[in-house]
CSV table of C-alpha atoms in Angstrom, one decimal:
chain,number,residue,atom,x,y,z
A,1,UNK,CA,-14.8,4.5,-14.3
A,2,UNK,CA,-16.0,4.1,-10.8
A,3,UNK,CA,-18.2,6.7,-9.3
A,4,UNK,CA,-18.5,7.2,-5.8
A,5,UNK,CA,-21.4,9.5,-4.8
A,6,UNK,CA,-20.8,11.2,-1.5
A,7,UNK,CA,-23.3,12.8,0.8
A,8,UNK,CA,-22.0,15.0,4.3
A,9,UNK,CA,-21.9,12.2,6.1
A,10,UNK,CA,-20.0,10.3,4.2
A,11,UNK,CA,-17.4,12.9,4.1
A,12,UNK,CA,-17.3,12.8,8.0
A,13,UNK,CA,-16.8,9.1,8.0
A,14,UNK,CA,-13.8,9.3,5.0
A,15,UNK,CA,-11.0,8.8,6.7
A,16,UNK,CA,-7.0,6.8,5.7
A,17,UNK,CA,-6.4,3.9,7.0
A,18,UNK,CA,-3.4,4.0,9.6
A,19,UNK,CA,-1.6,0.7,8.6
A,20,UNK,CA,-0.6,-1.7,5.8
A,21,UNK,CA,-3.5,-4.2,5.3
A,22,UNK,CA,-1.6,-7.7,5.2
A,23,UNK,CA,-4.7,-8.9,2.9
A,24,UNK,CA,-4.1,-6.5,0.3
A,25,UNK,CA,-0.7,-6.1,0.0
A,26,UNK,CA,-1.0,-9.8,-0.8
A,27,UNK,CA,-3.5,-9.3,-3.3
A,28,UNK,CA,-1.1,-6.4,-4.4
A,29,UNK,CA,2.3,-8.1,-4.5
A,30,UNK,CA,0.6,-11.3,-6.5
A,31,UNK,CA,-1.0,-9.3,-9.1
A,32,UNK,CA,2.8,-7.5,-9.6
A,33,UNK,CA,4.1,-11.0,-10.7
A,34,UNK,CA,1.6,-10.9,-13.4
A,35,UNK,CA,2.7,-8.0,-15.3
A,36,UNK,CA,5.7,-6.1,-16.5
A,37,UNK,CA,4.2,-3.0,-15.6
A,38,UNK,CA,5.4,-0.5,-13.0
A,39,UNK,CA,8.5,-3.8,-13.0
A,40,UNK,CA,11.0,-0.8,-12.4
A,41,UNK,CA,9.9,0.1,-9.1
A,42,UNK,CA,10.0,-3.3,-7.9
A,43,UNK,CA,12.6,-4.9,-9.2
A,44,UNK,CA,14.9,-5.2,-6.4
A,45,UNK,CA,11.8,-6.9,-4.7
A,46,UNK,CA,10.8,-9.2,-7.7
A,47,UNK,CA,14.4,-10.7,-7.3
A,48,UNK,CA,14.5,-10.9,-4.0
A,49,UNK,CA,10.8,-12.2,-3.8
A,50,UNK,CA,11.2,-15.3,-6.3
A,51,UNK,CA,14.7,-16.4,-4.5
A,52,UNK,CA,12.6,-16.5,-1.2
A,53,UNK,CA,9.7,-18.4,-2.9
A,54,UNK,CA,12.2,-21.2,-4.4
A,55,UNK,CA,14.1,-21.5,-1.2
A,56,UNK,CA,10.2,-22.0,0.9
A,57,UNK,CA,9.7,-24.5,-1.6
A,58,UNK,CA,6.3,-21.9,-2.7
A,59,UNK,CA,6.7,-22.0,-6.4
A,60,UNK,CA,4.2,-24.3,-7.0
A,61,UNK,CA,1.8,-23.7,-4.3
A,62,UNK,CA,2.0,-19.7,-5.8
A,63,UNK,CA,1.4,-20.9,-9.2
A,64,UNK,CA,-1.5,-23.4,-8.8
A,65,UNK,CA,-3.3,-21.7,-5.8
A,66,UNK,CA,-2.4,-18.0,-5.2
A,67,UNK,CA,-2.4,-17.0,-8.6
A,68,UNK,CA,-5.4,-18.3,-9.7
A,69,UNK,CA,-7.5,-16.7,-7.1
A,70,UNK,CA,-5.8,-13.3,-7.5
A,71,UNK,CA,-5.4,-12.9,-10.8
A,72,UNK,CA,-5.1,-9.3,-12.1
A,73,UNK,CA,-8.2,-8.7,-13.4
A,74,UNK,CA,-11.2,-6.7,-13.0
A,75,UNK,CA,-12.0,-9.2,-10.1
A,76,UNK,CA,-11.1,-11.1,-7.3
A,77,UNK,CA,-12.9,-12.7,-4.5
A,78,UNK,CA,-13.8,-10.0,-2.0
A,79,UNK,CA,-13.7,-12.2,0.9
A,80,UNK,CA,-10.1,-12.3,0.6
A,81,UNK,CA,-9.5,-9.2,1.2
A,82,UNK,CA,-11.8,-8.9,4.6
A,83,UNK,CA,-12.0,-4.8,6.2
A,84,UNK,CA,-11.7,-6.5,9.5
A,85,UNK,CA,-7.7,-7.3,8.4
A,86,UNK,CA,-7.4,-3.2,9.3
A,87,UNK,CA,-7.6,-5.1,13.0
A,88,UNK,CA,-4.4,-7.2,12.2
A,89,UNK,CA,-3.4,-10.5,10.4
A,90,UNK,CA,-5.8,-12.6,13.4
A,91,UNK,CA,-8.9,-10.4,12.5
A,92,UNK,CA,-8.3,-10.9,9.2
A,93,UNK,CA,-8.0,-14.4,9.7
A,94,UNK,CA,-11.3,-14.6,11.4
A,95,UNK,CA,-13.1,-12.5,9.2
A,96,UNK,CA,-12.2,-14.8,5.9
A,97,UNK,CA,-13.1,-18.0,8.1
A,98,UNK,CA,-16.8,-16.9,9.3
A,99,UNK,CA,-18.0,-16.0,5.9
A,100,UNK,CA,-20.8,-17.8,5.1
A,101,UNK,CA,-20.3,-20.9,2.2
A,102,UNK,CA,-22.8,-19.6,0.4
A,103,UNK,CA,-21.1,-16.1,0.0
A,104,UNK,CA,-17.6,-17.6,-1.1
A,105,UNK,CA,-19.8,-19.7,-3.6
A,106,UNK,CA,-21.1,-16.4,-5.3
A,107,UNK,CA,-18.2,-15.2,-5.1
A,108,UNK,CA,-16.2,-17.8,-6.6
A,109,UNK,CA,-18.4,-18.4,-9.5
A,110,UNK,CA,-18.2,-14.3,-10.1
A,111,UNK,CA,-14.7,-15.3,-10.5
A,112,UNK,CA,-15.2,-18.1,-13.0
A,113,UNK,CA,-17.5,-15.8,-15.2
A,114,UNK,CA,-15.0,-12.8,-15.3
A,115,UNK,CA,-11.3,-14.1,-15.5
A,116,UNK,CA,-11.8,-18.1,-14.9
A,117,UNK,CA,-11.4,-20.2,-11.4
A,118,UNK,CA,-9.4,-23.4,-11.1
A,119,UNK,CA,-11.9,-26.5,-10.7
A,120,UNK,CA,-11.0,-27.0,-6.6
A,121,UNK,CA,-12.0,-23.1,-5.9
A,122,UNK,CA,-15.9,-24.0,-4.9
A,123,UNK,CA,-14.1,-26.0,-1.9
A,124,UNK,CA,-13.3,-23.1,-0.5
A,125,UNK,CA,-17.0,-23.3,1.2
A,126,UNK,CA,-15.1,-25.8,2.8
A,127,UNK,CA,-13.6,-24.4,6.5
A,128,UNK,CA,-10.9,-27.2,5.9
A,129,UNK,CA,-9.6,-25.5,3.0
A,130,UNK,CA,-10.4,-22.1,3.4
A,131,UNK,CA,-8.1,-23.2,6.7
A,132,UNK,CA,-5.3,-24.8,4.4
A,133,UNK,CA,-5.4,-21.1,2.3
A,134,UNK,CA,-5.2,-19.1,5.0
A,135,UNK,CA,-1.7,-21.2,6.1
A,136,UNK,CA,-0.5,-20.7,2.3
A,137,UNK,CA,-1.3,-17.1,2.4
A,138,UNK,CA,0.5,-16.8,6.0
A,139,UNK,CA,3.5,-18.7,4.6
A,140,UNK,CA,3.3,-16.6,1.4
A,141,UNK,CA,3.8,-13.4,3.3
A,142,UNK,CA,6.2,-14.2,5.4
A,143,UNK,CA,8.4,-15.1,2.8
A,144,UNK,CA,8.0,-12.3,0.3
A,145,UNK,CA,6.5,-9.3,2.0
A,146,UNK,CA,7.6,-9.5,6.1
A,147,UNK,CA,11.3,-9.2,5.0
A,148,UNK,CA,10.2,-5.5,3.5
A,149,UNK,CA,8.1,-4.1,6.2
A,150,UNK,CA,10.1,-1.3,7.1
A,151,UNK,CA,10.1,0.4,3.3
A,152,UNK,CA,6.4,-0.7,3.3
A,153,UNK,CA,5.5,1.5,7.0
A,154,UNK,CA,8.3,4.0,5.7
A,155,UNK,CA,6.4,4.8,2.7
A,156,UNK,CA,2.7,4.3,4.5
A,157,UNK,CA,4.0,7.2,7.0
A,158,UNK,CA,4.8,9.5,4.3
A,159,UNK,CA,1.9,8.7,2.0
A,160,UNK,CA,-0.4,9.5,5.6
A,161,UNK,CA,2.0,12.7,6.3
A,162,UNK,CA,1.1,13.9,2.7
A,163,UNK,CA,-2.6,13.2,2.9
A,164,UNK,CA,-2.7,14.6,7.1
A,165,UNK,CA,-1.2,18.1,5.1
A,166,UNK,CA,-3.7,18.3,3.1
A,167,UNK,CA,-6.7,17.6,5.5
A,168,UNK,CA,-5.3,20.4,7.8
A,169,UNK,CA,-4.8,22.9,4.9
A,170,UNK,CA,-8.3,22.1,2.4
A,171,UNK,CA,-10.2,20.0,5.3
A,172,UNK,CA,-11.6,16.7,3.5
A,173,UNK,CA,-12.1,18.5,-0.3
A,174,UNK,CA,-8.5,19.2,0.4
A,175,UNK,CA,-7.9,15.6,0.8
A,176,UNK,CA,-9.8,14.2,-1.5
A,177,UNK,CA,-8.3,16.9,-3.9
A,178,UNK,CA,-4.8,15.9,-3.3
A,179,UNK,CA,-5.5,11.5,-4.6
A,180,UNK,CA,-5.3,13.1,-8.2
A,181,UNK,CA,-4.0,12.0,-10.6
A,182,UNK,CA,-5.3,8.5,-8.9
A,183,UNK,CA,-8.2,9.5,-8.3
A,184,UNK,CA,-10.7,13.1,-9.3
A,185,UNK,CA,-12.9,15.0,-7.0
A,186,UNK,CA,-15.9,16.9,-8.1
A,187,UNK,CA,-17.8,17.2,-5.7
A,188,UNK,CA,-19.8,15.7,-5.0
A,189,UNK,CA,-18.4,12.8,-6.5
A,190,UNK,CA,-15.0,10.9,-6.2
A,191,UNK,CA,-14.4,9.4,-10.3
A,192,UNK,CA,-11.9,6.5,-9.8
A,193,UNK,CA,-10.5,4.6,-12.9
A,194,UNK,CA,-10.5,1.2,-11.7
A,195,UNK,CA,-9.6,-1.0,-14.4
A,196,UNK,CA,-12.7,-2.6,-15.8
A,197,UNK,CA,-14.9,-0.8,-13.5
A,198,UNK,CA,-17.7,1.3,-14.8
A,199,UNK,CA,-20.4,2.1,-12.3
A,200,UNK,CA,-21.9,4.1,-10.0
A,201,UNK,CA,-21.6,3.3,-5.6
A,202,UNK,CA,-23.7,5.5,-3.1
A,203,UNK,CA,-21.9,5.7,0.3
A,204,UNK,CA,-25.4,6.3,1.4
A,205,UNK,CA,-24.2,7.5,5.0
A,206,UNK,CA,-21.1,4.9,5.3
A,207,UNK,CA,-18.1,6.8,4.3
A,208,UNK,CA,-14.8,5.5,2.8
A,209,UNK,CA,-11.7,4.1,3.6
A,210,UNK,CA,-8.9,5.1,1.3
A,211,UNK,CA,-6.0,2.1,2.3
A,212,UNK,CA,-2.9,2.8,0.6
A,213,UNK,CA,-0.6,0.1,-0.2
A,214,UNK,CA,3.2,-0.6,-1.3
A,215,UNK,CA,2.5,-3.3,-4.0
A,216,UNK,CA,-0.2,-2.0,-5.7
A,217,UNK,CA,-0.2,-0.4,-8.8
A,218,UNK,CA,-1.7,1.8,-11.7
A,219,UNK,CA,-5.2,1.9,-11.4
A,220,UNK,CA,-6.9,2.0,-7.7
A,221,UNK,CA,-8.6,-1.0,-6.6
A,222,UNK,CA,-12.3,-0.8,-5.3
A,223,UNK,CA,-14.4,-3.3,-3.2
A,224,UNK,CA,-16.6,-5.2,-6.1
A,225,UNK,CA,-19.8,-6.1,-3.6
A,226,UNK,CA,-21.0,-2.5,-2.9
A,227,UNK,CA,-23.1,-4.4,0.2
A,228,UNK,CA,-19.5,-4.4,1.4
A,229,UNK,CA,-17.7,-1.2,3.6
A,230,UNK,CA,-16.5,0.8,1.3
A,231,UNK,CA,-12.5,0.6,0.3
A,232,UNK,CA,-10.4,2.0,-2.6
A,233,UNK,CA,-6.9,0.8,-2.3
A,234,UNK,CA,-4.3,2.9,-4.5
A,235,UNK,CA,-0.4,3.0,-4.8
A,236,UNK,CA,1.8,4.7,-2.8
A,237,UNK,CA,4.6,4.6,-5.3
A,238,UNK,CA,3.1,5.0,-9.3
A,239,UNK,CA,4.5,8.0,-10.8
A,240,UNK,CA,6.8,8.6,-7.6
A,241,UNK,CA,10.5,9.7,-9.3
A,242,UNK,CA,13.2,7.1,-8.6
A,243,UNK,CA,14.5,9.9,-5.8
A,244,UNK,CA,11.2,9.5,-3.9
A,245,UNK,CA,11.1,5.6,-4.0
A,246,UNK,CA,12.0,3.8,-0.6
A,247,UNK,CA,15.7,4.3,0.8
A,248,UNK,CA,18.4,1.8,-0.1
A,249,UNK,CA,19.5,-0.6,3.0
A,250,UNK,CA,22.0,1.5,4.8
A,251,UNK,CA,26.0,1.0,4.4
A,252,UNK,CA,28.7,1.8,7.0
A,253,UNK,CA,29.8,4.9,4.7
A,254,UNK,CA,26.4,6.3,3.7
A,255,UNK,CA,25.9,6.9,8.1
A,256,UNK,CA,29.3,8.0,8.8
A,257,UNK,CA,28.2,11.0,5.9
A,258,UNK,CA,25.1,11.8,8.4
A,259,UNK,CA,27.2,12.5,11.6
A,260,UNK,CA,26.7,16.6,12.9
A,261,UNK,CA,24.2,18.7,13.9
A,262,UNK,CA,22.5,20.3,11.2
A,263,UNK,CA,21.3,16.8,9.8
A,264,UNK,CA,20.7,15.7,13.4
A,265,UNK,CA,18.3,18.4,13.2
A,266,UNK,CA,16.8,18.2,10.4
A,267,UNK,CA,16.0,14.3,11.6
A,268,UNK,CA,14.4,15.4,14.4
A,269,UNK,CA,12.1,18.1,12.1
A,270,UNK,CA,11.3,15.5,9.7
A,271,UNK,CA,9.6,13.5,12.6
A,272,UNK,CA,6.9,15.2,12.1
A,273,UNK,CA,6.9,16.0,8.6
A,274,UNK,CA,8.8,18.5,6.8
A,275,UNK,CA,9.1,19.9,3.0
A,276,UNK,CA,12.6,21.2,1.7
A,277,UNK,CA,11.5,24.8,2.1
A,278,UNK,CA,10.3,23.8,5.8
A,279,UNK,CA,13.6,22.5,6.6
A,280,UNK,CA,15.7,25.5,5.2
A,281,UNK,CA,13.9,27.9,7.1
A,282,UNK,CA,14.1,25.8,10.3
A,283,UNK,CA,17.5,25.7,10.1
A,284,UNK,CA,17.8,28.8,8.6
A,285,UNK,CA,20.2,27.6,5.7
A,286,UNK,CA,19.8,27.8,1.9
A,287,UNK,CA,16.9,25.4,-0.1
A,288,UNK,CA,19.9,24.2,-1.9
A,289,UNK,CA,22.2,23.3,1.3
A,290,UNK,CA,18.6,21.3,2.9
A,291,UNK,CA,18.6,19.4,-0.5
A,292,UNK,CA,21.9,18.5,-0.1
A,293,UNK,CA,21.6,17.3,3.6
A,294,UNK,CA,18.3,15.6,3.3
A,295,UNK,CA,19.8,13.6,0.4
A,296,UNK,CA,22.5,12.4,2.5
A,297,UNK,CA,20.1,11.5,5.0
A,298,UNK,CA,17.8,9.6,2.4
A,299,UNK,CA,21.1,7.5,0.9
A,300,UNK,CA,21.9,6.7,4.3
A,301,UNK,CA,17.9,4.9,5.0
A,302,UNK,CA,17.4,7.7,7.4
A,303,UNK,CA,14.7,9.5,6.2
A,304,UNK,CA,11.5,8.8,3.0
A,305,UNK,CA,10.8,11.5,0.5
A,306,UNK,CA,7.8,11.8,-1.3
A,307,UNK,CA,6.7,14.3,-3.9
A,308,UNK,CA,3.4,16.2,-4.1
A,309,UNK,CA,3.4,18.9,-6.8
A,310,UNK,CA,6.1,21.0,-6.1
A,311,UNK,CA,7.4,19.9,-3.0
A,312,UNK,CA,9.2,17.3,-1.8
A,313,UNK,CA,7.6,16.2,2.1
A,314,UNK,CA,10.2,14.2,4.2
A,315,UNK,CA,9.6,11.7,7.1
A,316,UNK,CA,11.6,9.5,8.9
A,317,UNK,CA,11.9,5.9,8.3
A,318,UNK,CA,12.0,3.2,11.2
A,319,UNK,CA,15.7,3.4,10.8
A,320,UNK,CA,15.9,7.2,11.2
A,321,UNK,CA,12.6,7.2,14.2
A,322,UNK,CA,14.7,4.7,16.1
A,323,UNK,CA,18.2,7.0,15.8
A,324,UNK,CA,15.9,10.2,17.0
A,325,UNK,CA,14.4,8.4,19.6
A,326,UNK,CA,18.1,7.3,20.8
A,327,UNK,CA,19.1,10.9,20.0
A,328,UNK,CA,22.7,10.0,19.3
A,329,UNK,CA,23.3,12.4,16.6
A,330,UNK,CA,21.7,15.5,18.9
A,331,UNK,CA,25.2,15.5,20.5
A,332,UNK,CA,27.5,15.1,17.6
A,333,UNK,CA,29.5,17.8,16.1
A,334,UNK,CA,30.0,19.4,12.9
């Protein structure tokens, strides 16, 4: 069990990060081809994934370079995962290119002591081949995790609608209330079970950044070096029912089922974030009839839902954002 020890300034500085890190979702998509677990909610992915790796000619470079470093253990080398990335892939880039050799050395033979590192790692001090991993890693992500950027920002939005609710309703106890059962608050402390991962980390003043990703997991993932800026990464998808999972890719049929203007509307209200109750009293129909619409709507790729005790929150994918922003459906009849 981690233990993060917050004082009141570190609960000004806690905050979610606003996009996908490309770093970890790396981290977070290799570690789901070493397990079975949680296989259910990407399967359509795994498939997908392993077709594009054979047809990039990747197999092999996965297998003997990306999987070693990354394995799905209780570590991997930090560096890898650099808190500039939440600037973008180029920041990220820079970031894993400045650190020091001496740094990826520790960190490397961390790696050795835990879970094992293949014989070439230490040449990673090396800029030439931290250069050549950096290419593999661009190449891996094109191939398996570009192609499902919209259900990755679809489900990002919701998860940062959800968390935005709760801010505004509890303030940051409220937030920090809401990560269970991922994470537990008693305040002062934040108890994370990170696999493997029993001790204690003092923000001391630095706050947290809570980064949730598509591909990870189970247990959240912390930092290791607590010299580091604080991060937990945690799932945006373990325990979500199969209803809440990311929208299927929309058909011809499933759209000409959303034409008229009550799920127009409820579109347009789910912009901004809406629950089922919200939605029925907007609209001023029955719970049962917004179910039934916002359904539709989700079948069609329209709209994400997301469940958070006993509601269900709705936001709009990049599918359903781009058809409000047209506003096509505003005008179309019942």
């Amino acid at each position: 069990m981690l233990r993060i020890h917050f004082t009141d300034a570190d609960l000004a500085r806690t905050r979610v990060a606003a996009a996908a890190d490309p770093f970890w979702e790396i981290a977070s998509s290799l570690h789901r081809f070493q397990t079975r677990r949680g296989r259910w909610a990407y399967a359509e992915w795994h498939r997908t994934a392993r077709s594009r790796l054979h047809e990039e000619r990747l197999e092999t470079t996965v297998r003997g370079m990306l999987l070693p470093l990354f394995p799905r253990a209780a570590y991997f080398p930090d560096f890898l995962t650099p808190a500039a990335a939440g600037g973008g892939w180029d920041a990220g880039v820079d970031a894993i290119m400045s650190v020091p050799a001496l740094q990826v050395l520790q960190e490397i033979q961390t790696l050795a002591q835990v879970s094992g590192a293949p014989t070439w790692a230490p040449r990673l001090a090396e800029t030439k081949i931290r250069a050549e991993l950096v290419q593999v890693l661009r190449a891996y992500y094109n191939a398996v995790i570009a192609p499902q950027s919209d259900r990755v920002q679809a489900s990002l939005e919701a998860e940062r609608c959800l968390r935005a609710r709760a801010l505004l309703t509890g303030g940051i106890d409220g937030l920090l209330q809401s990560l269970r059962p991922a994470m537990r608050w008693e305040p002062p402390v934040l108890h994370v079970d990170a696999h493997g991962d029993d001790r204690d980390l003092h923000l001391a003043g630095r706050g947290l950044l809570l980064v949730p990703s598509y591909f990870c997991w189970g247990s959240p993932v912390p930092i290791a070096d607590p010299g580091l800026p604080p991060v937990v990464v945690y799932s945006v998808l373990d325990g979500v029912p199969s209803c809440d999972r990311a929208p299927a890719l929309t058909t011809v049929s499933a759209l000409a089922g959303v034409v008229g203007r009550s799920r127009a509307a409820i579109l347009h209200a789910c912009a901004a974030g809406a629950t089922t109750s919200e939605l029925a009293r907007a609209l001023a129909i029955s719970a049962s009839a917004a179910t039934q619409h916002s359904s539709a709507l989700r079948d069609a790729g329209l709209i994400n839902s997301r469940r958070s005790a006993n509601t269900v929150l709705h936001t709009l994918t990049p599918l359903g954002a781009a058809l409000v922003q047209a506003n096509p459906l505003a005008r179309a009849e019942d």
